[in-house]
PDB file of C-alpha atoms in Angstrom:
ATOM      1  CA  UNK A1346      -0.045   0.075  -0.022  1.00 80.00           C
ATOM      2  CA  UNK A1347       0.863   3.682  -0.032  1.00 87.00           C
ATOM      3  CA  UNK A1348       3.104   5.138   2.729  1.00 92.00           C
ATOM      4  CA  UNK A1349       4.773   8.226   3.821  1.00 95.00           C
ATOM      5  CA  UNK A1350       7.896   8.304   5.900  1.00 96.00           C
ATOM      6  CA  UNK A1351       9.226  11.348   7.641  1.00 95.00           C
ATOM      7  CA  UNK A1352      12.340  12.050   9.663  1.00 90.00           C
ATOM      8  CA  UNK A1353      11.883  11.471  13.331  1.00 87.00           C
ATOM      9  CA  UNK A1354      11.922  14.398  15.609  1.00 88.00           C
ATOM     10  CA  UNK A1355      12.035  16.442  17.555  1.00 95.00           C
ATOM     11  CA  UNK A1356      14.033  18.807  15.412  1.00 96.00           C
ATOM     12  CA  UNK A1357      15.635  21.538  17.660  1.00 97.00           C
ATOM     13  CA  UNK A1358      16.977  24.650  16.125  1.00 97.00           C
ATOM     14  CA  UNK A1359      18.008  28.183  17.022  1.00 97.00           C
ATOM     15  CA  UNK A1360      16.117  31.064  15.588  1.00 97.00           C
ATOM     16  CA  UNK A1361      17.324  32.064  11.968  1.00 97.00           C
ATOM     17  CA  UNK A1362      18.653  28.519  11.463  1.00 98.00           C
ATOM     18  CA  UNK A1363      17.994  26.615   8.224  1.00 98.00           C
ATOM     19  CA  UNK A1364      15.384  23.885   8.392  1.00 98.00           C
ATOM     20  CA  UNK A1365      15.028  20.761   6.447  1.00 97.00           C
ATOM     21  CA  UNK A1366      12.458  17.958   7.336  1.00 98.00           C
ATOM     22  CA  UNK A1367      12.803  14.968   5.096  1.00 97.00           C
ATOM     23  CA  UNK A1368       9.834  13.125   3.511  1.00 97.00           C
ATOM     24  CA  UNK A1369       9.728  10.243   1.283  1.00 97.00           C
ATOM     25  CA  UNK A1370       6.740   8.386  -0.124  1.00 95.00           C
ATOM     26  CA  UNK A1371       5.815   5.044  -1.644  1.00 94.00           C
ATOM     27  CA  UNK A1372       2.904   4.949  -4.101  1.00 91.00           C
ATOM     28  CA  UNK A1373       2.094   3.545  -7.498  1.00 85.00           C
ATOM     29  CA  UNK A1374       1.772   6.420  -9.974  1.00 84.00           C
ATOM     30  CA  UNK A1375       1.888  10.128  -9.034  1.00 86.00           C
ATOM     31  CA  UNK A1376      -0.121  11.282  -6.187  1.00 90.00           C
ATOM     32  CA  UNK A1377      -0.426  14.912  -4.993  1.00 91.00           C
ATOM     33  CA  UNK A1378       1.865  15.745  -2.049  1.00 94.00           C
ATOM     34  CA  UNK A1379       1.132  17.970   0.867  1.00 94.00           C
ATOM     35  CA  UNK A1380       2.731  19.483   4.027  1.00 96.00           C
ATOM     36  CA  UNK A1381       0.215  20.219   6.912  1.00 95.00           C
ATOM     37  CA  UNK A1382       1.273  21.913  10.216  1.00 95.00           C
ATOM     38  CA  UNK A1383      -0.323  21.504  13.625  1.00 92.00           C
ATOM     39  CA  UNK A1384       0.201  24.110  16.245  1.00 90.00           C
ATOM     40  CA  UNK A1385      -0.316  23.280  19.830  1.00 84.00           C
ATOM     41  CA  UNK A1386      -3.967  22.759  20.668  1.00 77.00           C
ATOM     42  CA  UNK A1387      -5.055  23.350  17.034  1.00 81.00           C
ATOM     43  CA  UNK A1388      -6.178  21.211  14.087  1.00 83.00           C
ATOM     44  CA  UNK A1389      -4.024  20.546  11.144  1.00 89.00           C
ATOM     45  CA  UNK A1390      -3.638  23.386   8.488  1.00 91.00           C
ATOM     46  CA  UNK A1391      -2.384  23.031   4.875  1.00 91.00           C
ATOM     47  CA  UNK A1392       1.083  24.599   4.634  1.00 95.00           C
ATOM     48  CA  UNK A1393       1.749  23.927   0.930  1.00 95.00           C
ATOM     49  CA  UNK A1394       0.972  21.296  -1.747  1.00 93.00           C
ATOM     50  CA  UNK A1395       2.440  20.075  -5.164  1.00 94.00           C
ATOM     51  CA  UNK A1396       0.258  18.206  -7.634  1.00 91.00           C
ATOM     52  CA  UNK A1397       2.931  16.885 -10.210  1.00 90.00           C
ATOM     53  CA  UNK A1398       6.532  16.084 -10.596  1.00 92.00           C
ATOM     54  CA  UNK A1399       9.026  19.041 -10.303  1.00 95.00           C
ATOM     55  CA  UNK A1400       6.367  21.339  -8.956  1.00 95.00           C
ATOM     56  CA  UNK A1401       7.416  23.534  -5.998  1.00 97.00           C
ATOM     57  CA  UNK A1402       4.946  24.403  -3.211  1.00 96.00           C
ATOM     58  CA  UNK A1403       5.617  27.472  -1.235  1.00 97.00           C
ATOM     59  CA  UNK A1404       4.040  29.357   1.670  1.00 96.00           C
ATOM     60  CA  UNK A1405       5.221  31.519   4.652  1.00 95.00           C
ATOM     61  CA  UNK A1406       8.871  31.104   3.727  1.00 97.00           C
ATOM     62  CA  UNK A1407       8.551  27.236   3.544  1.00 98.00           C
ATOM     63  CA  UNK A1408       9.054  25.359   0.369  1.00 98.00           C
ATOM     64  CA  UNK A1409       9.050  21.845  -0.914  1.00 98.00           C
ATOM     65  CA  UNK A1410       9.721  20.264  -4.384  1.00 98.00           C
ATOM     66  CA  UNK A1411       8.009  17.224  -5.811  1.00 97.00           C
ATOM     67  CA  UNK A1412      10.949  14.838  -6.800  1.00 96.00           C
ATOM     68  CA  UNK A1413       9.691  12.006  -8.583  1.00 93.00           C
ATOM     69  CA  UNK A1414      13.113  10.362  -9.140  1.00 94.00           C
ATOM     70  CA  UNK A1415      13.845  10.207  -5.394  1.00 95.00           C
ATOM     71  CA  UNK A1416       9.986   9.981  -4.377  1.00 95.00           C
ATOM     72  CA  UNK A1417      10.654  12.890  -1.865  1.00 97.00           C
ATOM     73  CA  UNK A1418       9.067  16.042  -0.876  1.00 98.00           C
ATOM     74  CA  UNK A1419      11.464  17.635   1.720  1.00 98.00           C
ATOM     75  CA  UNK A1420      10.314  20.725   3.523  1.00 98.00           C
ATOM     76  CA  UNK A1421      12.797  23.620   3.716  1.00 98.00           C
ATOM     77  CA  UNK A1422      12.899  27.036   5.259  1.00 98.00           C
ATOM     78  CA  UNK A1423      15.880  29.448   5.090  1.00 97.00           C
ATOM     79  CA  UNK A1424      15.397  31.013   8.564  1.00 96.00           C
ATOM     80  CA  UNK A1425      13.076  29.652  11.093  1.00 97.00           C
ATOM     81  CA  UNK A1426      11.286  31.634  13.823  1.00 97.00           C
ATOM     82  CA  UNK A1427      10.145  30.700  17.296  1.00 96.00           C
ATOM     83  CA  UNK A1428       6.552  30.921  15.996  1.00 95.00           C
ATOM     84  CA  UNK A1429       7.267  28.011  13.518  1.00 97.00           C
ATOM     85  CA  UNK A1430       7.406  25.655  16.393  1.00 97.00           C
ATOM     86  CA  UNK A1431       4.752  23.002  15.702  1.00 96.00           C
ATOM     87  CA  UNK A1432       4.330  19.427  14.245  1.00 96.00           C
ATOM     88  CA  UNK A1433       4.727  19.073  10.532  1.00 97.00           C
ATOM     89  CA  UNK A1434       2.912  16.333   8.574  1.00 96.00           C
ATOM     90  CA  UNK A1435       3.874  15.118   5.173  1.00 96.00           C
ATOM     91  CA  UNK A1436       0.908  13.602   3.149  1.00 94.00           C
ATOM     92  CA  UNK A1437      -0.103  12.138  -0.083  1.00 91.00           C
ATOM     93  CA  UNK A1438      -3.576  12.183  -1.709  1.00 86.00           C
ATOM     94  CA  UNK A1439      -5.454  12.854  -4.769  1.00 77.00           C
ATOM     95  CA  UNK A1440      -7.577  10.870  -7.293  1.00 72.00           C
ATOM     96  CA  UNK A1441      -7.913   7.334  -6.058  1.00 73.00           C
ATOM     97  CA  UNK A1442      -5.228   7.629  -3.371  1.00 78.00           C
ATOM     98  CA  UNK A1443      -6.359   7.129   0.220  1.00 80.00           C
ATOM     99  CA  UNK A1444      -5.080  10.299   2.024  1.00 84.00           C
ATOM    100  CA  UNK A1445      -2.078   9.076   3.785  1.00 89.00           C
ATOM    101  CA  UNK A1446       0.027  10.996   6.388  1.00 92.00           C
ATOM    102  CA  UNK A1447       3.504  10.457   7.939  1.00 94.00           C
ATOM    103  CA  UNK A1448       3.943  10.221  11.577  1.00 94.00           C
ATOM    104  CA  UNK A1449       4.711  13.926  12.025  1.00 95.00           C
ATOM    105  CA  UNK A1450       7.984  15.763  12.819  1.00 97.00           C
ATOM    106  CA  UNK A1451       8.015  18.090  15.915  1.00 96.00           C
ATOM    107  CA  UNK A1452      10.017  21.290  15.351  1.00 97.00           C
ATOM    108  CA  UNK A1453      11.268  23.279  18.336  1.00 97.00           C
ATOM    109  CA  UNK A1454      12.782  26.684  17.738  1.00 97.00           C
ATOM    110  CA  UNK A1455      14.637  28.271  20.496  1.00 96.00           C
ATOM    111  CA  UNK A1456      15.218  32.282  20.577  1.00 95.00           C
TER     112      UNK A1456
ATOM    113  CA  UNK B1103     -13.791  32.497   8.732  1.00 68.00           C
ATOM    114  CA  UNK B1104     -15.577  29.241   7.927  1.00 78.00           C
ATOM    115  CA  UNK B1105     -14.323  26.266   9.869  1.00 90.00           C
ATOM    116  CA  UNK B1106     -14.993  22.591  10.495  1.00 94.00           C
ATOM    117  CA  UNK B1107     -16.834  22.095  13.827  1.00 96.00           C
ATOM    118  CA  UNK B1108     -16.414  19.084  16.043  1.00 97.00           C
ATOM    119  CA  UNK B1109     -17.913  18.260  19.245  1.00 97.00           C
ATOM    120  CA  UNK B1110     -17.301  17.323  21.911  1.00 96.00           C
ATOM    121  CA  UNK B1111     -13.708  18.430  22.287  1.00 94.00           C
ATOM    122  CA  UNK B1112     -13.024  15.856  24.960  1.00 96.00           C
ATOM    123  CA  UNK B1113     -14.769  12.675  25.873  1.00 97.00           C
ATOM    124  CA  UNK B1114     -13.993  10.095  28.707  1.00 97.00           C
ATOM    125  CA  UNK B1115     -15.766   6.992  28.507  1.00 97.00           C
ATOM    126  CA  UNK B1116     -15.608   3.586  30.169  1.00 97.00           C
ATOM    127  CA  UNK B1117     -14.757   0.578  28.046  1.00 96.00           C
ATOM    128  CA  UNK B1118     -17.756  -1.356  26.549  1.00 97.00           C
ATOM    129  CA  UNK B1119     -19.785   1.876  26.524  1.00 97.00           C
ATOM    130  CA  UNK B1120     -21.053   3.670  23.414  1.00 97.00           C
ATOM    131  CA  UNK B1121     -19.540   7.011  22.257  1.00 98.00           C
ATOM    132  CA  UNK B1122     -20.438   9.309  19.384  1.00 97.00           C
ATOM    133  CA  UNK B1123     -18.774  12.261  17.769  1.00 97.00           C
ATOM    134  CA  UNK B1124     -20.137  14.905  15.627  1.00 97.00           C
ATOM    135  CA  UNK B1125     -18.667  16.954  12.640  1.00 97.00           C
ATOM    136  CA  UNK B1126     -20.091  19.890  10.751  1.00 97.00           C
ATOM    137  CA  UNK B1127     -18.031  20.548   7.725  1.00 96.00           C
ATOM    138  CA  UNK B1128     -17.617  23.914   6.015  1.00 94.00           C
ATOM    139  CA  UNK B1129     -20.723  24.778   4.070  1.00 92.00           C
ATOM    140  CA  UNK B1130     -20.673  23.453   0.489  1.00 91.00           C
ATOM    141  CA  UNK B1131     -17.854  21.001   1.060  1.00 92.00           C
ATOM    142  CA  UNK B1132     -18.916  17.697  -0.515  1.00 91.00           C
ATOM    143  CA  UNK B1133     -16.161  15.609   0.713  1.00 91.00           C
ATOM    144  CA  UNK B1134     -15.808  14.631   4.458  1.00 94.00           C
ATOM    145  CA  UNK B1135     -13.255  12.609   6.145  1.00 94.00           C
ATOM    146  CA  UNK B1136     -12.932  10.984   9.485  1.00 97.00           C
ATOM    147  CA  UNK B1137      -9.389  10.333  10.872  1.00 96.00           C
ATOM    148  CA  UNK B1138      -7.920   8.683  14.009  1.00 96.00           C
ATOM    149  CA  UNK B1139      -4.690  10.015  15.321  1.00 92.00           C
ATOM    150  CA  UNK B1140      -2.880   8.034  17.966  1.00 91.00           C
ATOM    151  CA  UNK B1141      -0.543  10.074  20.011  1.00 86.00           C
ATOM    152  CA  UNK B1142       2.913  10.472  18.354  1.00 84.00           C
ATOM    153  CA  UNK B1143       1.466   9.283  14.956  1.00 87.00           C
ATOM    154  CA  UNK B1144      -0.011  10.803  11.828  1.00 90.00           C
ATOM    155  CA  UNK B1145      -3.814  10.830  11.088  1.00 92.00           C
ATOM    156  CA  UNK B1146      -5.093   7.639   9.732  1.00 93.00           C
ATOM    157  CA  UNK B1147      -8.229   7.616   7.416  1.00 93.00           C
ATOM    158  CA  UNK B1148     -11.128   5.850   8.854  1.00 97.00           C
ATOM    159  CA  UNK B1149     -13.912   6.784   6.392  1.00 96.00           C
ATOM    160  CA  UNK B1150     -14.382   9.242   3.372  1.00 93.00           C
ATOM    161  CA  UNK B1151     -17.693  10.492   2.329  1.00 94.00           C
ATOM    162  CA  UNK B1152     -18.650  12.147  -0.978  1.00 92.00           C
ATOM    163  CA  UNK B1153     -22.009  13.736  -0.208  1.00 93.00           C
ATOM    164  CA  UNK B1154     -24.021  11.107   1.676  1.00 94.00           C
ATOM    165  CA  UNK B1155     -22.089   8.140   0.053  1.00 94.00           C
ATOM    166  CA  UNK B1156     -19.166   6.389   1.655  1.00 95.00           C
ATOM    167  CA  UNK B1157     -16.298   6.393  -0.790  1.00 91.00           C
ATOM    168  CA  UNK B1158     -13.784   4.534   1.300  1.00 91.00           C
ATOM    169  CA  UNK B1159     -14.163   2.856   4.637  1.00 95.00           C
ATOM    170  CA  UNK B1160     -11.515   0.072   4.176  1.00 92.00           C
ATOM    171  CA  UNK B1161      -9.836   1.067   7.414  1.00 92.00           C
ATOM    172  CA  UNK B1162     -12.733   1.441   9.521  1.00 96.00           C
ATOM    173  CA  UNK B1163     -13.253  -1.356  12.161  1.00 94.00           C
ATOM    174  CA  UNK B1164     -16.803  -2.130  11.201  1.00 94.00           C
ATOM    175  CA  UNK B1165     -17.386  -4.484  14.013  1.00 96.00           C
ATOM    176  CA  UNK B1166     -17.411  -1.637  16.387  1.00 97.00           C
ATOM    177  CA  UNK B1167     -17.253   1.586  14.365  1.00 98.00           C
ATOM    178  CA  UNK B1168     -20.016   3.238  12.212  1.00 97.00           C
ATOM    179  CA  UNK B1169     -20.259   6.500  10.441  1.00 97.00           C
ATOM    180  CA  UNK B1170     -23.119   8.116   8.666  1.00 96.00           C
ATOM    181  CA  UNK B1171     -23.771  11.403   6.764  1.00 96.00           C
ATOM    182  CA  UNK B1172     -27.372  11.070   6.064  1.00 86.00           C
ATOM    183  CA  UNK B1173     -28.051  14.412   4.324  1.00 89.00           C
ATOM    184  CA  UNK B1174     -24.736  14.913   2.934  1.00 86.00           C
ATOM    185  CA  UNK B1175     -23.944  17.659   5.461  1.00 93.00           C
ATOM    186  CA  UNK B1176     -22.975  16.923   9.053  1.00 96.00           C
ATOM    187  CA  UNK B1177     -21.641  13.558  10.082  1.00 98.00           C
ATOM    188  CA  UNK B1178     -21.643  11.264  13.234  1.00 98.00           C
ATOM    189  CA  UNK B1179     -18.971   8.626  13.940  1.00 98.00           C
ATOM    190  CA  UNK B1180     -19.944   6.036  16.600  1.00 98.00           C
ATOM    191  CA  UNK B1181     -18.040   3.458  18.618  1.00 98.00           C
ATOM    192  CA  UNK B1182     -19.840   0.714  20.230  1.00 97.00           C
ATOM    193  CA  UNK B1183     -18.485  -0.851  22.300  1.00 97.00           C
ATOM    194  CA  UNK B1184     -15.424   1.334  23.238  1.00 97.00           C
ATOM    195  CA  UNK B1185     -12.145  -0.483  23.834  1.00 97.00           C
ATOM    196  CA  UNK B1186      -9.075   0.877  25.694  1.00 97.00           C
ATOM    197  CA  UNK B1187      -7.231   0.973  22.443  1.00 95.00           C
ATOM    198  CA  UNK B1188      -9.655   3.383  20.954  1.00 97.00           C
ATOM    199  CA  UNK B1189      -8.150   6.174  23.011  1.00 97.00           C
ATOM    200  CA  UNK B1190      -6.974   8.683  20.425  1.00 95.00           C
ATOM    201  CA  UNK B1191      -7.756  11.950  18.779  1.00 94.00           C
ATOM    202  CA  UNK B1192     -10.544  11.834  16.107  1.00 96.00           C
ATOM    203  CA  UNK B1193     -10.357  14.448  13.523  1.00 95.00           C
ATOM    204  CA  UNK B1194     -12.934  15.463  10.925  1.00 96.00           C
ATOM    205  CA  UNK B1195     -11.844  17.267   7.699  1.00 93.00           C
ATOM    206  CA  UNK B1196     -13.690  18.514   4.664  1.00 92.00           C
ATOM    207  CA  UNK B1197     -12.934  19.695   1.138  1.00 88.00           C
ATOM    208  CA  UNK B1198     -14.793  21.082  -1.729  1.00 83.00           C
ATOM    209  CA  UNK B1199     -14.167  18.104  -3.978  1.00 72.00           C
ATOM    210  CA  UNK B1200     -12.089  15.018  -3.883  1.00 61.00           C
ATOM    211  CA  UNK B1201      -8.631  15.078  -5.190  1.00 59.00           C
ATOM    212  CA  UNK B1202      -5.621  17.309  -4.692  1.00 60.00           C
ATOM    213  CA  UNK B1203      -7.387  20.158  -3.060  1.00 68.00           C
ATOM    214  CA  UNK B1204      -6.957  21.509   0.488  1.00 76.00           C
ATOM    215  CA  UNK B1205      -8.672  19.546   3.246  1.00 84.00           C
ATOM    216  CA  UNK B1206      -9.709  21.810   6.245  1.00 88.00           C
ATOM    217  CA  UNK B1207      -9.422  20.031   9.634  1.00 90.00           C
ATOM    218  CA  UNK B1208     -11.448  20.586  12.750  1.00 93.00           C
ATOM    219  CA  UNK B1209      -9.846  20.838  16.134  1.00 91.00           C
ATOM    220  CA  UNK B1210     -10.682  17.128  16.977  1.00 93.00           C
ATOM    221  CA  UNK B1211     -12.216  15.108  19.715  1.00 95.00           C
ATOM    222  CA  UNK B1212      -9.777  13.639  22.258  1.00 94.00           C
ATOM    223  CA  UNK B1213     -11.281  10.400  23.330  1.00 97.00           C
ATOM    224  CA  UNK B1214     -10.016   8.562  26.598  1.00 97.00           C
ATOM    225  CA  UNK B1215     -11.269   5.116  27.264  1.00 97.00           C
ATOM    226  CA  UNK B1216     -10.927   4.085  30.894  1.00 97.00           C
TER     227      UNK B1216
END
């Protein structure tokens, strides 16, 4: 079946550091890929998405590129802020794909 | 701002009892999802509706779980009887259409079975 694998957390960074959260997927064909963010006490919110190979999704300084050759969708941000502290989920969906999420990666940013 | 409403936010129940969760999606959203999220894990899809029809319930434990969306608007997820292993966050989400469009999530119902 389809699956999404994320790097384990927590990821702990200082403010203004560079962020990478790795995500790889297993699926037949070409699903759409998503990053969701969950702030403490809140529901999941869509952060960005990409619907086909080589697409780059971006939002709020975060970006991720759909890499078909490596089946990856790594999340990056050039300079993190304390307010970025949250849990980040990578997911695949679209068409006939059952929406499938990774386990989540907790990000902690220190001042 | 429109949002997905869920109730209750928290529920404590004894094992073998029945429990029900309610979800009201964003108005006009045809697709509704119920997910279960165990602490430290990602959401797992339980059931997906398109209007009032079930699109996918392959991961719904049908011996004890049931879900309905009778008029294609709000939805109820029921567990009977509840087991200790059902303790989790139950999330509802909705989207305009099926496919690669944004799903909007509610804040969830935290279930504790004692």
